[in-house]
Every structure is written in structure tokens, then in C-alpha cells.
mmCIF file of N, CA and C in Angstrom:
data_model
loop_
_atom_site.group_PDB
_atom_site.id
_atom_site.type_symbol
_atom_site.label_atom_id
_atom_site.label_comp_id
_atom_site.label_asym_id
_atom_site.label_seq_id
_atom_site.Cartn_x
_atom_site.Cartn_y
_atom_site.Cartn_z
ATOM 1 N N UNK H 570 226.244 -27.171 -33.440
ATOM 2 C CA UNK H 570 226.440 -26.168 -34.421
ATOM 3 C C UNK H 570 225.820 -26.388 -35.706
ATOM 4 N N UNK H 571 225.826 -27.769 -36.061
ATOM 5 C CA UNK H 571 225.167 -28.159 -37.421
ATOM 6 C C UNK H 571 223.550 -28.037 -37.145
ATOM 7 N N UNK H 572 223.063 -28.271 -36.067
ATOM 8 C CA UNK H 572 221.666 -28.031 -35.872
ATOM 9 C C UNK H 572 221.291 -26.722 -35.974
ATOM 10 N N UNK H 573 222.042 -25.780 -35.351
ATOM 11 C CA UNK H 573 221.740 -24.402 -35.501
ATOM 12 C C UNK H 573 221.649 -23.827 -36.927
ATOM 13 N N UNK H 574 222.525 -24.322 -37.814
ATOM 14 C CA UNK H 574 222.647 -24.037 -39.259
ATOM 15 C C UNK H 574 221.464 -24.536 -39.840
ATOM 16 N N UNK H 575 220.990 -25.701 -39.620
ATOM 17 C CA UNK H 575 219.793 -26.273 -40.108
ATOM 18 C C UNK H 575 218.577 -25.539 -39.765
ATOM 19 N N UNK H 576 218.534 -25.086 -38.420
ATOM 20 C CA UNK H 576 217.332 -24.261 -38.010
ATOM 21 C C UNK H 576 217.353 -22.931 -38.816
ATOM 22 N N UNK H 577 218.526 -22.377 -39.132
ATOM 23 C CA UNK H 577 218.513 -21.123 -39.885
ATOM 24 C C UNK H 577 218.080 -21.437 -41.226
ATOM 25 N N UNK H 578 218.375 -22.616 -41.850
ATOM 26 C CA UNK H 578 218.009 -22.866 -43.149
ATOM 27 C C UNK H 578 216.442 -23.036 -43.279
ATOM 28 N N UNK H 579 215.999 -23.711 -42.264
ATOM 29 C CA UNK H 579 214.466 -23.902 -42.239
ATOM 30 C C UNK H 579 213.750 -22.571 -42.169
ATOM 31 N N UNK H 580 214.297 -21.698 -41.277
ATOM 32 C CA UNK H 580 213.717 -20.354 -40.940
ATOM 33 C C UNK H 580 213.769 -19.575 -42.296
ATOM 34 N N UNK H 581 214.884 -19.577 -42.957
ATOM 35 C CA UNK H 581 215.081 -18.868 -44.246
ATOM 36 C C UNK H 581 213.956 -19.503 -45.257
ATOM 37 N N UNK H 582 213.756 -20.778 -45.367
ATOM 38 C CA UNK H 582 212.809 -21.369 -46.182
ATOM 39 C C UNK H 582 211.357 -20.882 -45.852
ATOM 40 N N UNK H 583 211.136 -20.962 -44.582
ATOM 41 C CA UNK H 583 209.706 -20.604 -44.167
ATOM 42 C C UNK H 583 209.639 -19.034 -44.484
ATOM 43 N N UNK H 584 210.629 -18.237 -44.333
ATOM 44 C CA UNK H 584 210.470 -16.841 -44.637
ATOM 45 C C UNK H 584 210.391 -16.630 -46.201
ATOM 46 N N UNK H 585 210.957 -17.504 -46.956
ATOM 47 C CA UNK H 585 210.797 -17.409 -48.382
ATOM 48 C C UNK H 585 209.453 -17.794 -48.842
ATOM 49 N N UNK H 586 208.916 -18.771 -48.124
ATOM 50 C CA UNK H 586 207.526 -19.140 -48.460
ATOM 51 C C UNK H 586 206.521 -18.120 -48.162
ATOM 52 N N UNK H 587 206.719 -17.355 -47.055
ATOM 53 C CA UNK H 587 205.867 -16.364 -46.600
ATOM 54 C C UNK H 587 205.993 -15.144 -47.599
ATOM 55 N N UNK H 588 207.192 -14.890 -48.052
ATOM 56 C CA UNK H 588 207.430 -13.729 -49.030
ATOM 57 C C UNK H 588 206.775 -14.014 -50.354
ATOM 58 N N UNK H 589 206.856 -15.314 -50.856
ATOM 59 C CA UNK H 589 206.194 -15.672 -52.086
ATOM 60 C C UNK H 589 204.523 -15.599 -51.959
ATOM 61 N N UNK H 590 204.178 -15.996 -50.719
ATOM 62 C CA UNK H 590 202.606 -15.873 -50.594
ATOM 63 C C UNK H 590 202.249 -14.471 -50.535
ATOM 64 N N UNK H 591 202.959 -13.518 -49.874
ATOM 65 C CA UNK H 591 202.641 -12.185 -49.686
ATOM 66 C C UNK H 591 202.669 -11.544 -51.150
ATOM 67 N N UNK H 592 203.702 -11.716 -51.801
ATOM 68 C CA UNK H 592 203.893 -11.181 -53.226
ATOM 69 C C UNK H 592 202.667 -11.635 -54.122
ATOM 70 N N UNK H 593 202.370 -13.019 -54.083
ATOM 71 C CA UNK H 593 201.280 -13.484 -54.917
ATOM 72 C C UNK H 593 199.868 -12.742 -54.460
ATOM 73 N N UNK H 594 199.753 -12.765 -53.122
ATOM 74 C CA UNK H 594 198.482 -12.024 -52.648
ATOM 75 C C UNK H 594 198.348 -10.694 -53.236
ATOM 76 N N UNK H 595 199.387 -9.878 -52.929
ATOM 77 C CA UNK H 595 199.258 -8.509 -53.253
ATOM 78 C C UNK H 595 199.208 -8.341 -54.836
ATOM 79 N N UNK H 596 199.940 -9.061 -55.534
ATOM 80 C CA UNK H 596 199.872 -8.943 -56.984
ATOM 81 C C UNK H 596 198.571 -9.302 -57.546
ATOM 82 N N UNK H 597 197.834 -10.239 -57.036
ATOM 83 C CA UNK H 597 196.489 -10.651 -57.363
ATOM 84 C C UNK H 597 195.457 -9.716 -56.965
ATOM 85 N N UNK H 598 195.686 -8.792 -56.068
ATOM 86 C CA UNK H 598 194.740 -7.910 -55.577
ATOM 87 C C UNK H 598 194.624 -6.622 -56.528
ATOM 88 N N UNK H 599 195.602 -6.518 -57.482
ATOM 89 C CA UNK H 599 195.569 -5.389 -58.407
ATOM 90 C C UNK H 599 194.793 -5.747 -59.723
ATOM 91 N N UNK H 600 193.695 -5.187 -60.049
ATOM 92 C CA UNK H 600 192.943 -5.482 -61.230
ATOM 93 C C UNK H 600 192.943 -4.457 -62.210
ATOM 94 N N UNK H 601 193.284 -3.148 -61.813
ATOM 95 C CA UNK H 601 193.253 -2.044 -62.763
ATOM 96 C C UNK H 601 193.881 -2.263 -64.053
ATOM 97 N N UNK H 602 193.313 -2.070 -65.138
ATOM 98 C CA UNK H 602 193.900 -2.229 -66.539
ATOM 99 C C UNK H 602 193.838 -3.525 -67.007
ATOM 100 N N UNK H 603 193.525 -4.441 -66.169
ATOM 101 C CA UNK H 603 193.498 -5.905 -66.622
ATOM 102 C C UNK H 603 194.676 -6.432 -67.260
ATOM 103 N N UNK H 604 195.875 -6.039 -66.588
ATOM 104 C CA UNK H 604 197.081 -6.406 -67.258
ATOM 105 C C UNK H 604 197.732 -7.737 -66.848
ATOM 106 N N UNK H 605 198.504 -8.221 -67.691
ATOM 107 C CA UNK H 605 199.361 -9.496 -67.298
ATOM 108 C C UNK H 605 200.283 -9.158 -66.358
ATOM 109 N N UNK H 606 200.984 -10.114 -65.746
ATOM 110 C CA UNK H 606 202.061 -9.947 -64.786
ATOM 111 C C UNK H 606 203.146 -9.299 -65.523
ATOM 112 N N UNK H 607 203.489 -9.611 -66.736
ATOM 113 C CA UNK H 607 204.585 -9.073 -67.453
ATOM 114 C C UNK H 607 204.331 -7.521 -67.777
ATOM 115 N N UNK H 608 203.121 -7.268 -68.163
ATOM 116 C CA UNK H 608 202.632 -5.859 -68.561
ATOM 117 C C UNK H 608 202.708 -5.016 -67.303
ATOM 118 N N UNK H 609 202.222 -5.539 -66.242
ATOM 119 C CA UNK H 609 202.124 -4.868 -64.919
ATOM 120 C C UNK H 609 203.474 -4.474 -64.541
ATOM 121 N N UNK H 610 204.508 -5.412 -64.659
ATOM 122 C CA UNK H 610 205.904 -5.240 -64.149
ATOM 123 C C UNK H 610 206.410 -4.215 -65.070
ATOM 124 N N UNK H 611 206.354 -4.329 -66.246
ATOM 125 C CA UNK H 611 207.042 -3.289 -67.247
ATOM 126 C C UNK H 611 206.460 -1.896 -67.082
ATOM 127 N N UNK H 612 205.135 -1.809 -66.960
ATOM 128 C CA UNK H 612 204.322 -0.475 -66.758
ATOM 129 C C UNK H 612 204.878 0.166 -65.494
ATOM 130 N N UNK H 613 205.050 -0.737 -64.377
ATOM 131 C CA UNK H 613 205.523 -0.279 -63.159
ATOM 132 C C UNK H 613 206.926 0.246 -63.112
ATOM 133 N N UNK H 614 207.785 -0.407 -63.879
ATOM 134 C CA UNK H 614 209.111 0.041 -64.048
ATOM 135 C C UNK H 614 209.210 1.415 -64.784
ATOM 136 N N UNK H 615 208.432 1.572 -65.769
ATOM 137 C CA UNK H 615 208.387 2.770 -66.581
ATOM 138 C C UNK H 615 207.791 3.885 -65.730
ATOM 139 N N UNK H 616 206.794 3.436 -65.003
ATOM 140 C CA UNK H 616 206.080 4.519 -64.009
ATOM 141 C C UNK H 616 207.021 5.072 -63.025
ATOM 142 N N UNK H 617 207.848 4.174 -62.449
ATOM 143 C CA UNK H 617 208.767 4.567 -61.307
ATOM 144 C C UNK H 617 210.040 5.148 -61.850
ATOM 145 N N UNK H 618 210.578 4.549 -62.978
ATOM 146 C CA UNK H 618 211.961 5.002 -63.331
ATOM 147 C C UNK H 618 212.058 5.846 -64.555
ATOM 148 N N UNK H 619 210.926 5.924 -65.285
ATOM 149 C CA UNK H 619 210.970 6.841 -66.540
ATOM 150 C C UNK H 619 211.263 5.963 -67.780
ATOM 151 N N UNK H 620 211.575 6.687 -68.863
ATOM 152 C CA UNK H 620 211.754 5.928 -70.227
ATOM 153 C C UNK H 620 212.888 5.011 -70.181
ATOM 154 N N UNK H 621 212.744 4.063 -70.933
ATOM 155 C CA UNK H 621 213.748 3.026 -71.323
ATOM 156 C C UNK H 621 213.865 2.775 -72.705
ATOM 157 N N UNK H 622 214.996 2.399 -73.231
ATOM 158 C CA UNK H 622 215.219 1.955 -74.559
ATOM 159 C C UNK H 622 214.671 0.595 -74.623
ATOM 160 N N UNK H 623 214.075 0.051 -75.566
ATOM 161 C CA UNK H 623 213.320 -1.202 -75.640
ATOM 162 C C UNK H 623 214.270 -2.353 -75.213
ATOM 163 N N UNK H 624 215.523 -2.344 -75.746
ATOM 164 C CA UNK H 624 216.443 -3.409 -75.231
ATOM 165 C C UNK H 624 216.717 -3.293 -73.896
ATOM 166 N N UNK H 625 216.885 -2.181 -73.280
ATOM 167 C CA UNK H 625 217.222 -2.089 -71.846
ATOM 168 C C UNK H 625 215.960 -2.431 -70.956
ATOM 169 N N UNK H 626 214.902 -2.201 -71.510
ATOM 170 C CA UNK H 626 213.596 -2.656 -70.760
ATOM 171 C C UNK H 626 213.477 -4.128 -70.861
ATOM 172 N N UNK H 627 213.704 -4.715 -71.900
ATOM 173 C CA UNK H 627 213.706 -6.254 -72.000
ATOM 174 C C UNK H 627 214.728 -6.811 -71.037
ATOM 175 N N UNK H 628 215.870 -6.330 -71.011
ATOM 176 C CA UNK H 628 216.967 -6.849 -70.120
ATOM 177 C C UNK H 628 216.632 -6.619 -68.642
ATOM 178 N N UNK H 629 216.108 -5.449 -68.345
ATOM 179 C CA UNK H 629 215.731 -5.191 -66.849
ATOM 180 C C UNK H 629 214.525 -6.026 -66.605
ATOM 181 N N UNK H 630 213.710 -6.413 -67.398
ATOM 182 C CA UNK H 630 212.511 -7.314 -67.098
ATOM 183 C C UNK H 630 212.804 -8.772 -67.152
ATOM 184 N N UNK H 631 214.003 -9.026 -67.727
ATOM 185 C CA UNK H 631 214.412 -10.503 -67.858
ATOM 186 C C UNK H 631 213.634 -11.242 -68.964
ATOM 187 N N UNK H 632 213.372 -10.573 -70.075
ATOM 188 C CA UNK H 632 212.617 -11.062 -71.266
ATOM 189 C C UNK H 632 213.481 -10.924 -72.476
ATOM 190 N N UNK H 633 213.143 -11.662 -73.455
ATOM 191 C CA UNK H 633 213.879 -11.387 -74.813
ATOM 192 C C UNK H 633 213.380 -10.132 -75.330
ATOM 193 N N UNK H 634 214.099 -9.550 -76.255
ATOM 194 C CA UNK H 634 213.762 -8.338 -77.005
ATOM 195 C C UNK H 634 212.527 -8.593 -77.778
ATOM 196 N N UNK H 635 212.401 -9.706 -78.609
ATOM 197 C CA UNK H 635 211.201 -9.919 -79.203
ATOM 198 C C UNK H 635 209.934 -9.959 -78.404
ATOM 199 N N UNK H 636 209.971 -10.622 -77.312
ATOM 200 C CA UNK H 636 208.975 -10.612 -76.430
ATOM 201 C C UNK H 636 208.490 -9.275 -75.765
ATOM 202 N N UNK H 637 209.600 -8.493 -75.642
ATOM 203 C CA UNK H 637 209.305 -7.060 -75.051
ATOM 204 C C UNK H 637 208.685 -6.262 -76.151
ATOM 205 N N UNK H 638 209.022 -6.470 -77.332
ATOM 206 C CA UNK H 638 208.499 -5.761 -78.479
ATOM 207 C C UNK H 638 207.011 -5.992 -78.597
ATOM 208 N N UNK H 639 206.610 -7.290 -78.554
ATOM 209 C CA UNK H 639 205.264 -7.649 -78.647
ATOM 210 C C UNK H 639 204.476 -6.995 -77.542
ATOM 211 N N UNK H 640 205.087 -7.065 -76.211
ATOM 212 C CA UNK H 640 204.378 -6.544 -75.035
ATOM 213 C C UNK H 640 204.176 -5.132 -75.265
ATOM 214 N N UNK H 641 205.301 -4.403 -75.576
ATOM 215 C CA UNK H 641 205.183 -2.914 -75.782
ATOM 216 C C UNK H 641 204.005 -2.559 -76.876
ATOM 217 N N UNK H 642 204.138 -3.350 -77.869
ATOM 218 C CA UNK H 642 203.169 -3.022 -79.001
ATOM 219 C C UNK H 642 201.689 -3.245 -78.373
ATOM 220 N N UNK H 643 201.417 -4.275 -77.635
ATOM 221 C CA UNK H 643 199.988 -4.467 -76.948
ATOM 222 C C UNK H 643 199.872 -3.307 -76.036
ATOM 223 N N UNK H 644 200.757 -2.915 -75.203
ATOM 224 C CA UNK H 644 200.531 -1.833 -74.285
ATOM 225 C C UNK H 644 200.331 -0.480 -75.035
ATOM 226 N N UNK H 645 201.037 -0.289 -76.125
ATOM 227 C CA UNK H 645 200.867 0.915 -76.987
ATOM 228 C C UNK H 645 199.497 1.009 -77.547
ATOM 229 N N UNK H 646 198.935 -0.102 -78.066
ATOM 230 C CA UNK H 646 197.658 -0.114 -78.603
ATOM 231 C C UNK H 646 196.581 0.193 -77.488
ATOM 232 N N UNK H 647 196.875 -0.185 -76.264
ATOM 233 C CA UNK H 647 196.027 0.140 -75.120
ATOM 234 C C UNK H 647 196.216 1.484 -74.659
ATOM 235 N N UNK H 648 197.064 2.214 -75.194
ATOM 236 C CA UNK H 648 197.317 3.553 -74.745
ATOM 237 C C UNK H 648 198.027 3.841 -73.500
ATOM 238 N N UNK H 649 198.820 2.768 -73.103
ATOM 239 C CA UNK H 649 199.551 2.749 -71.808
ATOM 240 C C UNK H 649 200.943 3.360 -71.875
ATOM 241 N N UNK H 650 201.532 3.085 -73.039
ATOM 242 C CA UNK H 650 202.920 3.565 -73.365
ATOM 243 C C UNK H 650 202.992 4.095 -74.765
ATOM 244 N N UNK H 651 204.032 4.861 -74.992
ATOM 245 C CA UNK H 651 204.328 5.333 -76.426
ATOM 246 C C UNK H 651 205.848 5.285 -76.684
ATOM 247 N N UNK H 652 206.018 5.192 -77.968
ATOM 248 C CA UNK H 652 207.484 5.121 -78.339
ATOM 249 C C UNK H 652 207.904 6.469 -78.723
ATOM 250 N N UNK H 653 209.009 6.996 -78.484
ATOM 251 C CA UNK H 653 209.505 8.244 -78.854
ATOM 252 C C UNK H 653 210.924 8.119 -79.260
ATOM 253 N N UNK H 654 211.429 9.005 -80.039
ATOM 254 C CA UNK H 654 212.820 9.097 -80.459
ATOM 255 C C UNK H 654 213.730 9.321 -79.307
ATOM 256 N N UNK H 655 214.907 8.798 -79.317
ATOM 257 C CA UNK H 655 215.860 8.936 -78.262
ATOM 258 C C UNK H 655 216.723 10.002 -78.635
ATOM 259 N N UNK H 656 216.591 11.165 -77.901
ATOM 260 C CA UNK H 656 217.435 12.415 -78.237
ATOM 261 C C UNK H 656 218.785 12.208 -78.203
ATOM 262 N N UNK H 657 219.285 11.245 -77.467
ATOM 263 C CA UNK H 657 220.786 10.934 -77.380
ATOM 264 C C UNK H 657 221.319 10.101 -78.464
ATOM 265 N N UNK H 658 220.323 9.298 -79.273
ATOM 266 C CA UNK H 658 220.780 8.451 -80.338
ATOM 267 C C UNK H 658 219.642 8.436 -81.318
ATOM 268 N N UNK H 659 219.846 9.015 -82.452
ATOM 269 C CA UNK H 659 218.742 9.166 -83.449
ATOM 270 C C UNK H 659 218.178 7.807 -83.771
ATOM 271 N N UNK H 660 219.102 6.847 -83.798
ATOM 272 C CA UNK H 660 218.512 5.370 -84.253
ATOM 273 C C UNK H 660 217.716 4.676 -83.177
ATOM 274 N N UNK H 661 217.862 5.204 -81.900
ATOM 275 C CA UNK H 661 217.151 4.549 -80.717
ATOM 276 C C UNK H 661 215.817 4.964 -80.507
ATOM 277 N N UNK H 662 214.979 4.134 -79.888
ATOM 278 C CA UNK H 662 213.558 4.471 -79.525
ATOM 279 C C UNK H 662 213.473 4.307 -78.106
ATOM 280 N N UNK H 663 212.769 5.144 -77.400
ATOM 281 C CA UNK H 663 212.520 5.117 -76.096
ATOM 282 C C UNK H 663 211.001 4.734 -75.774
ATOM 283 N N UNK H 664 210.832 3.847 -74.846
ATOM 284 C CA UNK H 664 209.406 3.554 -74.425
ATOM 285 C C UNK H 664 209.140 4.354 -73.118
ATOM 286 N N UNK H 665 208.063 5.068 -73.254
ATOM 287 C CA UNK H 665 207.707 5.904 -71.894
ATOM 288 C C UNK H 665 206.209 5.707 -71.683
ATOM 289 N N UNK H 666 205.921 5.841 -70.440
ATOM 290 C CA UNK H 666 204.577 5.594 -69.972
ATOM 291 C C UNK H 666 203.627 6.842 -70.445
ATOM 292 N N UNK H 667 202.386 6.732 -70.755
ATOM 293 C CA UNK H 667 201.552 7.800 -71.101
ATOM 294 C C UNK H 667 200.729 8.287 -69.835
ATOM 295 N N UNK H 668 200.009 9.253 -69.870
ATOM 296 C CA UNK H 668 199.207 9.658 -68.783
ATOM 297 C C UNK H 668 198.210 8.605 -68.266
ATOM 298 N N UNK H 669 197.550 7.843 -69.377
ATOM 299 C CA UNK H 669 196.775 6.851 -69.042
ATOM 300 C C UNK H 669 197.513 5.587 -68.429
ATOM 301 N N UNK H 670 198.665 5.339 -68.800
ATOM 302 C CA UNK H 670 199.533 4.343 -68.242
ATOM 303 C C UNK H 670 199.932 4.657 -66.901
ATOM 304 N N UNK H 671 200.163 5.886 -66.661
ATOM 305 C CA UNK H 671 200.555 6.338 -65.394
ATOM 306 C C UNK H 671 199.434 6.231 -64.273
ATOM 307 N N UNK H 672 198.119 6.547 -64.856
ATOM 308 C CA UNK H 672 196.930 6.422 -63.952
ATOM 309 C C UNK H 672 196.728 4.964 -63.614
ATOM 310 N N UNK H 673 196.843 4.020 -64.692
ATOM 311 C CA UNK H 673 196.682 2.693 -64.397
ATOM 312 C C UNK H 673 197.805 2.149 -63.376
ATOM 313 N N UNK H 674 198.931 2.568 -63.501
ATOM 314 C CA UNK H 674 200.135 2.316 -62.641
ATOM 315 C C UNK H 674 199.706 2.727 -61.189
ATOM 316 N N UNK H 675 199.127 3.901 -60.995
ATOM 317 C CA UNK H 675 198.737 4.492 -59.668
ATOM 318 C C UNK H 675 197.594 3.697 -59.105
ATOM 319 N N UNK H 676 196.660 3.343 -59.939
ATOM 320 C CA UNK H 676 195.507 2.605 -59.492
ATOM 321 C C UNK H 676 195.909 1.213 -58.917
ATOM 322 N N UNK H 677 196.756 0.570 -59.782
ATOM 323 C CA UNK H 677 197.294 -0.777 -59.252
ATOM 324 C C UNK H 677 198.141 -0.636 -58.016
ATOM 325 N N UNK H 678 198.945 0.412 -57.871
ATOM 326 C CA UNK H 678 199.688 0.566 -56.756
ATOM 327 C C UNK H 678 198.849 0.886 -55.493
ATOM 328 N N UNK H 679 197.678 1.526 -55.735
ATOM 329 C CA UNK H 679 196.694 1.826 -54.498
ATOM 330 C C UNK H 679 195.986 0.570 -54.241
ATOM 331 N N UNK H 680 195.630 -0.252 -55.257
ATOM 332 C CA UNK H 680 194.990 -1.572 -54.973
ATOM 333 C C UNK H 680 196.057 -2.471 -54.081
ATOM 334 N N UNK H 681 197.231 -2.535 -54.448
ATOM 335 C CA UNK H 681 198.232 -3.384 -53.799
ATOM 336 C C UNK H 681 198.450 -2.775 -52.377
ATOM 337 N N UNK H 682 198.536 -1.554 -52.266
ATOM 338 C CA UNK H 682 198.717 -0.956 -50.945
ATOM 339 C C UNK H 682 197.532 -1.266 -50.037
ATOM 340 N N UNK H 683 196.363 -1.116 -50.629
ATOM 341 C CA UNK H 683 195.231 -1.490 -49.755
ATOM 342 C C UNK H 683 195.173 -2.895 -49.352
ATOM 343 N N UNK H 684 195.598 -3.737 -50.274
ATOM 344 C CA UNK H 684 195.579 -5.255 -49.832
ATOM 345 C C UNK H 684 196.612 -5.518 -48.840
ATOM 346 N N UNK H 685 197.850 -4.879 -48.903
ATOM 347 C CA UNK H 685 198.845 -4.938 -47.876
ATOM 348 C C UNK H 685 198.395 -4.410 -46.528
ATOM 349 N N UNK H 686 197.768 -3.255 -46.592
ATOM 350 C CA UNK H 686 197.292 -2.723 -45.424
ATOM 351 C C UNK H 686 196.294 -3.538 -44.644
ATOM 352 N N UNK H 687 195.338 -4.123 -45.391
ATOM 353 C CA UNK H 687 194.311 -5.029 -44.862
ATOM 354 C C UNK H 687 195.043 -6.097 -44.111
ATOM 355 N N UNK H 688 196.107 -6.772 -44.708
ATOM 356 C CA UNK H 688 196.758 -7.776 -44.128
ATOM 357 C C UNK H 688 197.476 -7.406 -42.804
ATOM 358 N N UNK H 689 198.112 -6.196 -42.847
ATOM 359 C CA UNK H 689 198.887 -5.831 -41.745
ATOM 360 C C UNK H 689 197.883 -5.561 -40.525
ATOM 361 N N UNK H 690 196.673 -4.975 -40.866
ATOM 362 C CA UNK H 690 195.674 -4.751 -39.774
ATOM 363 C C UNK H 690 195.336 -6.051 -38.986
ATOM 364 N N UNK H 691 195.333 -7.259 -39.696
ATOM 365 C CA UNK H 691 195.012 -8.453 -39.010
ATOM 366 C C UNK H 691 195.975 -8.878 -38.117
ATOM 367 N N UNK H 692 197.117 -8.317 -38.018
ATOM 368 C CA UNK H 692 198.255 -8.589 -37.117
ATOM 369 C C UNK H 692 198.117 -7.987 -35.743
ATOM 370 N N UNK H 693 198.767 -8.610 -34.737
ATOM 371 C CA UNK H 693 198.885 -7.992 -33.467
ATOM 372 C C UNK H 693 199.654 -6.744 -33.632
ATOM 373 N N UNK H 694 199.676 -5.852 -32.706
ATOM 374 C CA UNK H 694 200.447 -4.614 -32.625
ATOM 375 C C UNK H 694 201.965 -4.893 -32.805
ATOM 376 N N UNK H 695 202.485 -5.866 -31.996
ATOM 377 C CA UNK H 695 203.898 -6.298 -32.150
ATOM 378 C C UNK H 695 204.339 -6.669 -33.452
ATOM 379 N N UNK H 696 203.283 -7.623 -34.113
ATOM 380 C CA UNK H 696 203.552 -8.030 -35.295
ATOM 381 C C UNK H 696 203.588 -6.947 -36.399
ATOM 382 N N UNK H 697 202.672 -5.953 -36.291
ATOM 383 C CA UNK H 697 202.544 -4.838 -37.219
ATOM 384 C C UNK H 697 203.852 -4.032 -37.124
ATOM 385 N N UNK H 698 204.375 -3.811 -35.943
ATOM 386 C CA UNK H 698 205.680 -3.066 -35.799
ATOM 387 C C UNK H 698 206.697 -3.875 -36.375
ATOM 388 N N UNK H 699 206.799 -5.067 -36.199
ATOM 389 C CA UNK H 699 207.960 -5.946 -36.804
ATOM 390 C C UNK H 699 207.950 -5.847 -38.285
ATOM 391 N N UNK H 700 206.688 -5.777 -38.938
ATOM 392 C CA UNK H 700 206.688 -5.773 -40.387
ATOM 393 C C UNK H 700 207.036 -4.375 -40.785
ATOM 394 N N UNK H 701 206.639 -3.333 -40.165
ATOM 395 C CA UNK H 701 206.973 -1.873 -40.577
ATOM 396 C C UNK H 701 208.478 -1.628 -40.390
ATOM 397 N N UNK H 702 209.175 -2.492 -39.543
ATOM 398 C CA UNK H 702 210.665 -2.237 -39.413
ATOM 399 C C UNK H 702 211.455 -3.184 -40.507
ATOM 400 N N UNK H 703 210.915 -4.462 -40.506
ATOM 401 C CA UNK H 703 211.580 -5.426 -41.431
ATOM 402 C C UNK H 703 211.436 -5.217 -42.859
ATOM 403 N N UNK H 704 210.351 -4.815 -43.328
ATOM 404 C CA UNK H 704 210.147 -4.759 -44.723
ATOM 405 C C UNK H 704 211.026 -3.522 -45.382
ATOM 406 N N UNK H 705 210.919 -2.412 -44.748
ATOM 407 C CA UNK H 705 211.861 -1.325 -45.229
ATOM 408 C C UNK H 705 213.378 -1.718 -45.020
ATOM 409 N N UNK H 706 213.681 -2.481 -44.115
ATOM 410 C CA UNK H 706 215.098 -2.875 -43.965
ATOM 411 C C UNK H 706 215.542 -3.712 -45.046
ATOM 412 N N UNK H 707 214.631 -4.711 -45.443
ATOM 413 C CA UNK H 707 215.057 -5.557 -46.558
ATOM 414 C C UNK H 707 215.055 -4.814 -47.926
ATOM 415 N N UNK H 708 214.161 -3.705 -48.009
ATOM 416 C CA UNK H 708 214.234 -2.881 -49.235
ATOM 417 C C UNK H 708 215.523 -2.203 -49.359
ATOM 418 N N UNK H 709 216.037 -1.703 -48.077
ATOM 419 C CA UNK H 709 217.307 -0.988 -48.120
ATOM 420 C C UNK H 709 218.454 -1.884 -48.510
ATOM 421 N N UNK H 710 218.377 -3.119 -47.933
ATOM 422 C CA UNK H 710 219.390 -4.173 -48.314
ATOM 423 C C UNK H 710 219.460 -4.388 -49.813
ATOM 424 N N UNK H 711 218.330 -4.565 -50.483
ATOM 425 C CA UNK H 711 218.245 -4.619 -51.852
ATOM 426 C C UNK H 711 218.862 -3.450 -52.575
ATOM 427 N N UNK H 712 218.553 -2.265 -52.263
ATOM 428 C CA UNK H 712 218.984 -1.094 -52.766
ATOM 429 C C UNK H 712 220.543 -0.958 -52.709
ATOM 430 N N UNK H 713 220.966 -1.336 -51.563
ATOM 431 C CA UNK H 713 222.448 -1.342 -51.270
ATOM 432 C C UNK H 713 223.063 -2.271 -52.244
ATOM 433 N N UNK H 714 222.522 -3.388 -52.412
ATOM 434 C CA UNK H 714 223.153 -4.380 -53.335
ATOM 435 C C UNK H 714 223.163 -3.992 -54.841
ATOM 436 N N UNK H 715 222.088 -3.300 -55.211
ATOM 437 C CA UNK H 715 222.024 -2.747 -56.494
ATOM 438 C C UNK H 715 223.016 -1.519 -56.642
ATOM 439 N N UNK H 716 223.354 -0.839 -55.611
ATOM 440 C CA UNK H 716 224.220 0.232 -55.744
ATOM 441 C C UNK H 716 225.668 -0.110 -55.834
ATOM 442 N N UNK H 717 226.067 -1.430 -55.549
ATOM 443 C CA UNK H 717 227.393 -1.935 -55.678
ATOM 444 C C UNK H 717 228.018 -1.908 -56.935
#
């Protein structure tokens, strides 16, 4: 029994290493906009989920509010985002993606999609099928956890 648990731990670790390598490879394949990882992540969130209050965006991205303020300022100067008044709270400011930012977001997603597709094409047909089943299943598990 103990050996079986250890084998599962090793398998989970090997899977974790593979996920890290995959994420790193796909992330580095996106060059549009010349964004940092932090800017790319924030732009992606805004592109997928819509406007955020600055404090909520900082929290969602796991950074301090001063760091997010600096990042948003740089992205605003680049024309990727804009600050607007929060209609629900006159004191609040929302950060939203601009049309230019949305285009950069879409280009980066297309570059990442292409990089992933090229990797998948290198696999055997059974491996390709396994990836097409496993990755969406993991995404559903994440969404289910977030919905709790």
C-alpha cells in the first residue's frame, strides 16, 4: 500500500513538471505587444472577464495594489487599458481593456493556441486524444472548485 501511494506521488510530481513545462512553453510563444508576464496576465483577465476595480484586479492577480497601479499606468500609456468611473460607486474607478488591448489579447491567445497545436500534432493519435480529454476535464475541475 505504501509503495502505491509513493508511486502516485511520483506520478503527480511528474505531471506537475509536465504542466510547468507546458505553461512555460506556451507563455513564451506569445510575443504580441511585448508584454511582461504580469501585464499579459492582467490584460488576459480583463479581456476574458471584463472591467475590474483596481483593488479587485490586484487581488485577483495576487499583487499589491501599488504594483497593480503601476502596471495599469504603464498599460494605459500603451493604449491597452483605460480607467473609467464606476457607475455603481462614484468614488471607484474601473480598469477596462481598450480595442487595442483586446486585439493584443487576441493575438497573444492565437500565438499560444498555435504553439499548443504544434505540440499536440507531434503526439501520436492516442496521445492527442488523451490530451483533448484530460485538459478540458482539468479545466472543469478548476471551474467547479471556483464555483464552491
